[in-house]
CSV table of C-alpha atoms in Angstrom, one decimal:
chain,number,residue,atom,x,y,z
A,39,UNK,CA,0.0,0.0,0.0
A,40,UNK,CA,1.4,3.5,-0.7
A,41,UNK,CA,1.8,5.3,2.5
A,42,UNK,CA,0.6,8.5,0.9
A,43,UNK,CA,-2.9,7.2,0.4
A,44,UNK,CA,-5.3,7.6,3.1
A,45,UNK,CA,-7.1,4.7,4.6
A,46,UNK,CA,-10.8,3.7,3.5
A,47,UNK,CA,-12.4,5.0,6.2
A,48,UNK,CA,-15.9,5.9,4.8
A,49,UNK,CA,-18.7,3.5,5.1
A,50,UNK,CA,-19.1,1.4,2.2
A,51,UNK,CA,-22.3,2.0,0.6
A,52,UNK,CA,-24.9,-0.8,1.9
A,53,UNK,CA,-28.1,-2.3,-0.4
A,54,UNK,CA,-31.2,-3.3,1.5
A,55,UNK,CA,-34.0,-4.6,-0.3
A,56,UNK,CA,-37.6,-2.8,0.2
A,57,UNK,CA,-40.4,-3.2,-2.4
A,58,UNK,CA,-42.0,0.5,-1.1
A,59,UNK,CA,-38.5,2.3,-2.4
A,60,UNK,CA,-37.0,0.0,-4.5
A,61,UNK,CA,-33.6,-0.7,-2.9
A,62,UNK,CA,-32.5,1.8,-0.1
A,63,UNK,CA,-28.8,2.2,-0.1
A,64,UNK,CA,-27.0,3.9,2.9
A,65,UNK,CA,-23.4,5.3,3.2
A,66,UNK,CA,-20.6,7.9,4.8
A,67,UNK,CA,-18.0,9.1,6.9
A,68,UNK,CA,-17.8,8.3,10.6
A,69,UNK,CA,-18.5,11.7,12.6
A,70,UNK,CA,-19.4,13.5,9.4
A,71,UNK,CA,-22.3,13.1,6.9
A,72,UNK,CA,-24.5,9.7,6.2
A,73,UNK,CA,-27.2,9.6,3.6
A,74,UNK,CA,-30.0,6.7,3.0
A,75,UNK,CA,-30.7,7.0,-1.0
A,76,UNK,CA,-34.2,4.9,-2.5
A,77,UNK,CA,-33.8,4.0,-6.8
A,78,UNK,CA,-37.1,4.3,-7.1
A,79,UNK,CA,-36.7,8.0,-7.9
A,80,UNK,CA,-33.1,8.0,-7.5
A,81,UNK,CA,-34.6,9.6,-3.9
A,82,UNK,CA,-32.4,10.9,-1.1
A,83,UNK,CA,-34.4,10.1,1.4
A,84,UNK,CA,-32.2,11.0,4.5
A,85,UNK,CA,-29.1,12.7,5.3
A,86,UNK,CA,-27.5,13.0,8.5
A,87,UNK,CA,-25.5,16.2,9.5
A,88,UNK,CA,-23.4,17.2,12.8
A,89,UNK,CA,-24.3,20.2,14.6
A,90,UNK,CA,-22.3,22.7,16.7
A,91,UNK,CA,-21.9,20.2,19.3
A,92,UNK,CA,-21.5,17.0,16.6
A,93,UNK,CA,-24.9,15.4,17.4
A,94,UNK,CA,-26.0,14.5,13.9
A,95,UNK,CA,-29.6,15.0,13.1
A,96,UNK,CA,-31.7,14.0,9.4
A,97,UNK,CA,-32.0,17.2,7.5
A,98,UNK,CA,-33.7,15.9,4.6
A,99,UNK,CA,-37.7,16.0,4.8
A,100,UNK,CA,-39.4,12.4,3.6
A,101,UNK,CA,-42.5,10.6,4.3
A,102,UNK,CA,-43.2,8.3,6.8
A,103,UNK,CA,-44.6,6.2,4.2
A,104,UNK,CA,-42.3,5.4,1.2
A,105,UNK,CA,-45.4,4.5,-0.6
A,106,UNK,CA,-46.4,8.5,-0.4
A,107,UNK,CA,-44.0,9.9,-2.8
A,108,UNK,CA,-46.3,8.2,-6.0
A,109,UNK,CA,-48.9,11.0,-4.7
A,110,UNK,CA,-48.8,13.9,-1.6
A,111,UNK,CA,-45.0,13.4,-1.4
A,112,UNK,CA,-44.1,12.8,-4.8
A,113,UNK,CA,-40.9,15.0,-5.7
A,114,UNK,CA,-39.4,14.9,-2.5
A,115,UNK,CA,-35.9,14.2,-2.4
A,116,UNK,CA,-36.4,12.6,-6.0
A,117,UNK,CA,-33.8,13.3,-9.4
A,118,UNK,CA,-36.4,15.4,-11.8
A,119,UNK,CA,-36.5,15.2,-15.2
A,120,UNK,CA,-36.0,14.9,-18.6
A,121,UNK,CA,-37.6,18.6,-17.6
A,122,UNK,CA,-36.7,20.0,-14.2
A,123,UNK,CA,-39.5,22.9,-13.5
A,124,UNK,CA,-42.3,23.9,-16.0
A,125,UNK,CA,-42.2,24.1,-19.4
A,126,UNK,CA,-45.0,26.2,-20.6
A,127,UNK,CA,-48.8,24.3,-22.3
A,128,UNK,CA,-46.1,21.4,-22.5
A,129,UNK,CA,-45.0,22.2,-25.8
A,130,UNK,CA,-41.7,23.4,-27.7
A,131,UNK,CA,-40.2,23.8,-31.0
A,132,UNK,CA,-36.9,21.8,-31.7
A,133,UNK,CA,-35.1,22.2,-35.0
A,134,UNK,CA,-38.8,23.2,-36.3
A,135,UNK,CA,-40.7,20.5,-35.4
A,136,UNK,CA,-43.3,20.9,-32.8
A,137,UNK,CA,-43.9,18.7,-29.6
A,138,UNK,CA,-46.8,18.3,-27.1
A,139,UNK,CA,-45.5,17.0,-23.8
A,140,UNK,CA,-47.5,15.4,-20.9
A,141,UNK,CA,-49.0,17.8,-18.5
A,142,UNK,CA,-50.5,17.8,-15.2
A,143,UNK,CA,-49.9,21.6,-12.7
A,144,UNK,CA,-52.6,24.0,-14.8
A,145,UNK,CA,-52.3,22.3,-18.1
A,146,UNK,CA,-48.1,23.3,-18.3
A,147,UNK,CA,-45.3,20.0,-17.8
A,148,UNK,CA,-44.2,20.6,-14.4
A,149,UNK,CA,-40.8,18.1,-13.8
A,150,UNK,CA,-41.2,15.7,-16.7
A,151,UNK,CA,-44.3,15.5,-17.1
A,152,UNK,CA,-47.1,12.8,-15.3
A,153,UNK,CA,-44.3,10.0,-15.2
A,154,UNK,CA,-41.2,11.7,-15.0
A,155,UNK,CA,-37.9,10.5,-13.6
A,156,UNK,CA,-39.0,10.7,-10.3
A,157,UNK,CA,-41.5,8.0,-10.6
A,158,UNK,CA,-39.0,5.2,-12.3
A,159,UNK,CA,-36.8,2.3,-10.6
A,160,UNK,CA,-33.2,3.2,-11.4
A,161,UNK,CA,-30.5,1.3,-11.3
A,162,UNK,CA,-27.8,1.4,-8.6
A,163,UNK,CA,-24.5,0.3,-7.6
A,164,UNK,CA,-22.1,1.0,-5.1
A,165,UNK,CA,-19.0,3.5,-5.5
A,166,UNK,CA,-16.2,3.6,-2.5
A,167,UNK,CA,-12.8,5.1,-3.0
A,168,UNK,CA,-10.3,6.9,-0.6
A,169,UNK,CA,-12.2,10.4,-1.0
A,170,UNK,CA,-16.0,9.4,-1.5
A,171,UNK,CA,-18.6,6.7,-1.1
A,172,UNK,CA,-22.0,6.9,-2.5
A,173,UNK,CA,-24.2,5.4,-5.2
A,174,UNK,CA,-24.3,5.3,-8.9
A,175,UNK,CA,-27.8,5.5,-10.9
A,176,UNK,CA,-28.7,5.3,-14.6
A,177,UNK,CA,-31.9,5.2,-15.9
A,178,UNK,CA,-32.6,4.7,-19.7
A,179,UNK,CA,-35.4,7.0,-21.5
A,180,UNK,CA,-37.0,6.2,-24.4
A,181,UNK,CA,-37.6,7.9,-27.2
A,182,UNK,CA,-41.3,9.7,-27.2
A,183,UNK,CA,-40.8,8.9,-23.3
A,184,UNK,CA,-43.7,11.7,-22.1
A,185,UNK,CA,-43.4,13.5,-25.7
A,186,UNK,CA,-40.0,14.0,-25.3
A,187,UNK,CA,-37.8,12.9,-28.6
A,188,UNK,CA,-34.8,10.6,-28.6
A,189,UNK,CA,-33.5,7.5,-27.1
A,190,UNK,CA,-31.6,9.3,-23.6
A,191,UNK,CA,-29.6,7.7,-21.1
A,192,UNK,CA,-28.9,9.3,-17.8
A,193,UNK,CA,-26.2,8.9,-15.2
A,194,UNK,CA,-26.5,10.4,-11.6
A,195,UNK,CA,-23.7,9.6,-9.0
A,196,UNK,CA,-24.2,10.9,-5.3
A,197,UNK,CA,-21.3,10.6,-3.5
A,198,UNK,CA,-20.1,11.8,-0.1
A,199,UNK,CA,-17.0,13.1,0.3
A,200,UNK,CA,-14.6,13.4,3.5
A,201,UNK,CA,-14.9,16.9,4.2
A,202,UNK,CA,-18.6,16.5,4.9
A,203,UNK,CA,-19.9,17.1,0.8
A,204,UNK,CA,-22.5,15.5,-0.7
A,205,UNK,CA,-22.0,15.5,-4.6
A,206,UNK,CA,-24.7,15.3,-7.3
A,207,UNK,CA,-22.8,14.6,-10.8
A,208,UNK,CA,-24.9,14.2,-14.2
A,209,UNK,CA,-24.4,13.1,-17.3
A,210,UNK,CA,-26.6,11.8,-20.4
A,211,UNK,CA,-26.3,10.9,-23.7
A,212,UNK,CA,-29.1,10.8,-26.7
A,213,UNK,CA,-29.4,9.6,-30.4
A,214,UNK,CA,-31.7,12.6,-31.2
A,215,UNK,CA,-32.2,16.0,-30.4
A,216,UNK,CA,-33.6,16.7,-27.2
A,217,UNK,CA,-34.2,18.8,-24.3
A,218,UNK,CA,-32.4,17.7,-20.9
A,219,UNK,CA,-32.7,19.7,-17.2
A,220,UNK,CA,-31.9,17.5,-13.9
A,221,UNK,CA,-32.1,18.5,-10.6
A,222,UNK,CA,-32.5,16.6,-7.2
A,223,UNK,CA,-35.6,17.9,-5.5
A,224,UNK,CA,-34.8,17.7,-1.6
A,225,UNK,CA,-36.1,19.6,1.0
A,226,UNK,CA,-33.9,20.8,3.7
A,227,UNK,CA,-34.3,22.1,7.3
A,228,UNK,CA,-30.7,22.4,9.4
A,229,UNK,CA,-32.3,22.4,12.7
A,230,UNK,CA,-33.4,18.6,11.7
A,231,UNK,CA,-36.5,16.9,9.4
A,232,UNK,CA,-40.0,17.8,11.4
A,233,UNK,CA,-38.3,20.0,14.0
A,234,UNK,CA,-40.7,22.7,13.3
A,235,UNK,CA,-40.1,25.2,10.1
A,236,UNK,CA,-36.8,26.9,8.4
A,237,UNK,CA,-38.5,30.4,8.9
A,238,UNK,CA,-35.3,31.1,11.3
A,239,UNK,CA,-32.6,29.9,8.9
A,240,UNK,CA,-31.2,32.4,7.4
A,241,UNK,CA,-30.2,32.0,3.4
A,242,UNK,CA,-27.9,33.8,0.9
A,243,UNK,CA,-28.5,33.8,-2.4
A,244,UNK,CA,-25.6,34.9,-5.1
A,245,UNK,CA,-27.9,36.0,-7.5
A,246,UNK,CA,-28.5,40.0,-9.0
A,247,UNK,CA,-31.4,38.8,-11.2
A,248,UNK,CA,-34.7,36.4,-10.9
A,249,UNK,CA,-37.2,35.5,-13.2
A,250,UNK,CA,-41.0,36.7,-12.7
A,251,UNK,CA,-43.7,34.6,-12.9
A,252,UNK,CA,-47.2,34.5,-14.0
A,253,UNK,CA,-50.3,33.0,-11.7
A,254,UNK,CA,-49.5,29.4,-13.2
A,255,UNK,CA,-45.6,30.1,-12.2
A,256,UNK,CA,-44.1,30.1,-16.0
A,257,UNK,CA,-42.0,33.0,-16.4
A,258,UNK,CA,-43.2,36.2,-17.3
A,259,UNK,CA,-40.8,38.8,-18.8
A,260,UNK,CA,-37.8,39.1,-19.1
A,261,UNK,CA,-35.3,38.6,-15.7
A,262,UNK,CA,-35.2,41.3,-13.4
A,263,UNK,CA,-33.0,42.8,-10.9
A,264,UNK,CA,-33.4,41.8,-7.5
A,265,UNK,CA,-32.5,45.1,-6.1
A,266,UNK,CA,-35.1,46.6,-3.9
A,267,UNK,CA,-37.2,43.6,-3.8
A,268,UNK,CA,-38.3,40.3,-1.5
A,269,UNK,CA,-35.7,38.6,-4.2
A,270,UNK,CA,-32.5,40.4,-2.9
A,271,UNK,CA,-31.1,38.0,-1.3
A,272,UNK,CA,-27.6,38.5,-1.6
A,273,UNK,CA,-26.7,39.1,1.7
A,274,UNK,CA,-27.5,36.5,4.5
A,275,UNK,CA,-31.0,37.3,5.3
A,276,UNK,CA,-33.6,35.5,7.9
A,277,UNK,CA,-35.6,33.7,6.1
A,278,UNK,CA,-39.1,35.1,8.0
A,279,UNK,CA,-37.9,38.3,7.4
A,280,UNK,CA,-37.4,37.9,3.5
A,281,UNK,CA,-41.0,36.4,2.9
A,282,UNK,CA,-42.5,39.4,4.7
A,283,UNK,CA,-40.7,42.2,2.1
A,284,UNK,CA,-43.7,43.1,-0.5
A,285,UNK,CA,-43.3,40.9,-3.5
A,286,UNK,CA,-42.9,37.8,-1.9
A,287,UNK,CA,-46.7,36.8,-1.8
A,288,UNK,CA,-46.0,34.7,1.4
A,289,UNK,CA,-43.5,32.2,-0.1
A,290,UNK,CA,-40.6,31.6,-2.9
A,291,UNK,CA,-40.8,29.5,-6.0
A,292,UNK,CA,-38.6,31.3,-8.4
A,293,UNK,CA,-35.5,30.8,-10.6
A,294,UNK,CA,-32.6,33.2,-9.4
A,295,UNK,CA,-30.3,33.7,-11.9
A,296,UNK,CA,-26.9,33.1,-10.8
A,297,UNK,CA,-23.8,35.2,-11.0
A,298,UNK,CA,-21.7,34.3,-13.1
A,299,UNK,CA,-23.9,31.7,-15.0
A,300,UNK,CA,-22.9,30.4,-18.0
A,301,UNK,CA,-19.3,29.2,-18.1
A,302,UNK,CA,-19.7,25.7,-16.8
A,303,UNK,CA,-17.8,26.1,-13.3
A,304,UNK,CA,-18.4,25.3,-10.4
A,305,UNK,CA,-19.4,27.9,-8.0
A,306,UNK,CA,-21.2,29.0,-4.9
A,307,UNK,CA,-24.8,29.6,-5.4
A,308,UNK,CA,-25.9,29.7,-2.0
A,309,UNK,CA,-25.8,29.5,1.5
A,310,UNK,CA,-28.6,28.4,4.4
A,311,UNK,CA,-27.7,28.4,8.0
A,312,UNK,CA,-29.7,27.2,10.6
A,313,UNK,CA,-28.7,29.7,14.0
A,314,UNK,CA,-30.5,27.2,16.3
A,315,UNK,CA,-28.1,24.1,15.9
A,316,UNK,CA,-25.0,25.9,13.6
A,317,UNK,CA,-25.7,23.6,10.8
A,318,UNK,CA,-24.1,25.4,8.0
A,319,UNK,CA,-24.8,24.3,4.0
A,320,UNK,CA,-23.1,25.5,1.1
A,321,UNK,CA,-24.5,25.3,-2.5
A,322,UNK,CA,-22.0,24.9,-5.2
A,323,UNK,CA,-23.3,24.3,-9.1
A,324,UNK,CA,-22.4,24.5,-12.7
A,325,UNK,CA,-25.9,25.5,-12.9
A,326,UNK,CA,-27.0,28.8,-14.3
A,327,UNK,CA,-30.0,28.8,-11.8
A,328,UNK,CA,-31.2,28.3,-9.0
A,329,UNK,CA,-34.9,27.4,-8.0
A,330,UNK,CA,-35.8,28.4,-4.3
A,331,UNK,CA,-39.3,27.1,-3.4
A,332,UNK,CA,-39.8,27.8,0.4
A,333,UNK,CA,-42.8,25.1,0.6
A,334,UNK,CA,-45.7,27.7,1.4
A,335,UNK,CA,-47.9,24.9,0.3
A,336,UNK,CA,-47.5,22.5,2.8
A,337,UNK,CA,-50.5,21.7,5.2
A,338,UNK,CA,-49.8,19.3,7.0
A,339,UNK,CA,-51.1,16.2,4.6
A,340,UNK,CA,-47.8,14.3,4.6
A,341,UNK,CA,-46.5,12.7,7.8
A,342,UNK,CA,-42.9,13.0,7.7
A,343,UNK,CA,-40.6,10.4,9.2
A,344,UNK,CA,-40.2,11.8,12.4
A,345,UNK,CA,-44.3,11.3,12.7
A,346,UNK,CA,-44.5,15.3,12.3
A,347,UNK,CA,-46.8,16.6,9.8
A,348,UNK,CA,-45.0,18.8,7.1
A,349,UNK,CA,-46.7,22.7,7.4
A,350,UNK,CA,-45.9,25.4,5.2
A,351,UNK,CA,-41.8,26.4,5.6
A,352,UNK,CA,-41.0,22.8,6.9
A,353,UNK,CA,-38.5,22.9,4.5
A,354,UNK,CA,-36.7,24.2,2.0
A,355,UNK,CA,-35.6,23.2,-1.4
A,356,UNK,CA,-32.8,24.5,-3.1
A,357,UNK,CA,-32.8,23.4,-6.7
A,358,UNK,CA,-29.7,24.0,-9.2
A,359,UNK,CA,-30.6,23.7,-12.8
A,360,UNK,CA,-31.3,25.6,-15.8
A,361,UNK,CA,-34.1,28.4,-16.2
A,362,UNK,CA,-37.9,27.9,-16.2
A,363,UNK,CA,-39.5,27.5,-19.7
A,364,UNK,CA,-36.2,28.3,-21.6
A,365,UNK,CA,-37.4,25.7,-24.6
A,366,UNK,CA,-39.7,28.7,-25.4
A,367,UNK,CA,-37.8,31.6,-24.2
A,368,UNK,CA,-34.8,32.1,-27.0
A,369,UNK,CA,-32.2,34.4,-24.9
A,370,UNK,CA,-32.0,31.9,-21.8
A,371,UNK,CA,-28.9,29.3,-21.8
A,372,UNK,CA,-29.7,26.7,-23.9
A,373,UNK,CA,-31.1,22.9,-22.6
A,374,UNK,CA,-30.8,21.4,-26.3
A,375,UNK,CA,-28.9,18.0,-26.3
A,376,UNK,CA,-27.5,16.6,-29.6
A,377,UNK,CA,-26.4,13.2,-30.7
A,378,UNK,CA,-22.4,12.9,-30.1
A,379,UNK,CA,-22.8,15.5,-27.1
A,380,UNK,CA,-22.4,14.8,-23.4
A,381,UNK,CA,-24.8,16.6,-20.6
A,382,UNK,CA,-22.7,17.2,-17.5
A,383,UNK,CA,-24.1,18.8,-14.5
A,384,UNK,CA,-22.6,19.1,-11.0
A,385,UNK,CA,-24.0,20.7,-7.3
A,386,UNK,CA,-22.1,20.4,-4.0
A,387,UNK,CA,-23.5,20.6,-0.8
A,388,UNK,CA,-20.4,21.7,1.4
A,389,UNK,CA,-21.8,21.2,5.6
A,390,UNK,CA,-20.2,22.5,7.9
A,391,UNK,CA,-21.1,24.4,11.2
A,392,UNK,CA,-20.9,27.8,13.1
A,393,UNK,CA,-21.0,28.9,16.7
């Protein structure tokens, strides 16, 4: 063994079998971060963090019930796609031919469309090294799969590293022209999963534009600075304090358009922080946007693991991926993928704590 190479000392990623989820796989580092991911949905389901005082607590909302995220709980914690948000009446235009997608949220294809990605059985297998251990998913998507065109085959590894990231890589490939937008749709709250609501967190947001929306949430206009409104969030604010500026209409579920977007790096996004337990959580993304919805809509109809019902602001979701309706909006970054091209996508989530 080369005595510059660190030991394996991250848990090696277990498979248990469970018909409600598909398999559940868990995995992590001793003292740091440990995650419990279901394929069917490619779901994180759990995640365990350390606090100030390195008591680990689940920061990821999820049913009590598996069997709830086909219906009340369906995107939780799920990989969306081949569409991550809405595309507008479910229809685009690709190299002039016209297509009609699947729809479901006011007539408009809302993640994929009625059977999207989070609603499949993925495949899975184990991935340990020195530096991470996690899971690898693919799925395969057939051509016409929800209107969409070409054969497209997708490739998700979450992985956690030793320094307390968890890492969302993405790649696909297709044999026609297509549209492809992933995301993982988790829910976070840093003071721990049914512990009351993220109203006290405070959140960061690096971001000098986001994108209005219409009463069915599909953009409307063009993007729009943030100064002077509820969506200036570019220095830490509390999160209470943010949804009560004029503008906010009680809750979040816009794209923010990141700064710099555009050149494929990785790069901070965002940052939530709980003051209550120190839990600290760093978004980092490739992504040009990011899509904060603050879960106003909750009411209480899912039970959440810790047997808590999930009210509005139980969570938070955090979601890196490309804009809204850009199919249909020509100056936003492009989601076209082309036979012989690779989609690669990457998001971070750096924990850490504060005093």
């Amino acid at each position: 063994m080369n005595p510059a190479t660190p030991p394996l000392t991250g848990v090696p990623p277990v498979r248990h079998a469970d018909p409600r989820a598909g398999e559940r796989w868990t995995f992590g580092f001793p003292g740091g971060l440990t995650a419990e991911v279901h394929t069917r949905g490619a779901r994180l389901h759990g995640l365990w963090a350390p606090d100030r005082n390195g008591t680990p607590a689940d920061v990821v909302l999820a049913p009590r019930d598996p069997a709830e995220t086909a219906t009340t709980a369906r995107y939780f914690g799920s990989i969306v796609g081949r569409y991550a948000n809405r595309i507008a009446h479910g229809r685009f235009t690709l190299d002039g031919t016209p297509h009609q997608l699947t729809t479901q949220e006011n007539g408009h294809c809302l993640h994929g469309g009625t059977d999207g990605f989070d609603t499949r059985l993925w495949e899975a297998e184990g991935v340990h090294t020195p530096e991470w251990t996690g899971v690898l998913l693919r799925l395969r998507s057939p051509d016409g799969d929800q209107g969409f065109p070409g054969n497209l085959v997708v490739t998700v590894s979450c992985l956690i590293g030793r320094d307390d990231e968890l890492a969302f890589s993405y790649t696909a490939v297709t044999d026609a022209a297509t549209l492809v937008n992933l995301t993982n749709h988790a829910y976070f709250n840093l003071d721990g999963e049914g512990a009351g609501d993220v109203l006290g967190h405070e959140l960061a947001v690096d971001a000098a534009h986001y994108t209005p929306v219409d009463g069915d949430l599909i953009p409307d206009g063009d993007h729009r600075p943030v100064d002077g409104t509820a969506f200036d969030l570019r220095r830490p604010l509390r999160i209470a304090d943010a949804l009560a500026r004029p503008g906010a209409h009680g809750g979040y579920d816009h794209n923010f358009v990141l700064d710099p977007h555009g050149d494929g790096r990785l790069r901070r996004a965002a940052v939530l922080y709980a003051p209550a337990t120190g839990r600290r959580m760093e978004v980092l993304t490739t992504e040009p946007g990011l899509q904060v919805y603050s879960a106003g809509q909750f009411d209480g109809t899912v039970l959440g693991k810790s047997g808590t019902p999930y009210r509005a602001g139980a969570g938070i979701a955090l979601e890196t991926q490309h804009f809204p309706d850009s199919p249909n909006r020509p100056g936003d970054p492009s989601t076209v993928l082309r036979p012989g091209e690779r989609y690669t996508s990457r998001t971070v989530l750096r924990f850490g704590t504060r005093d």
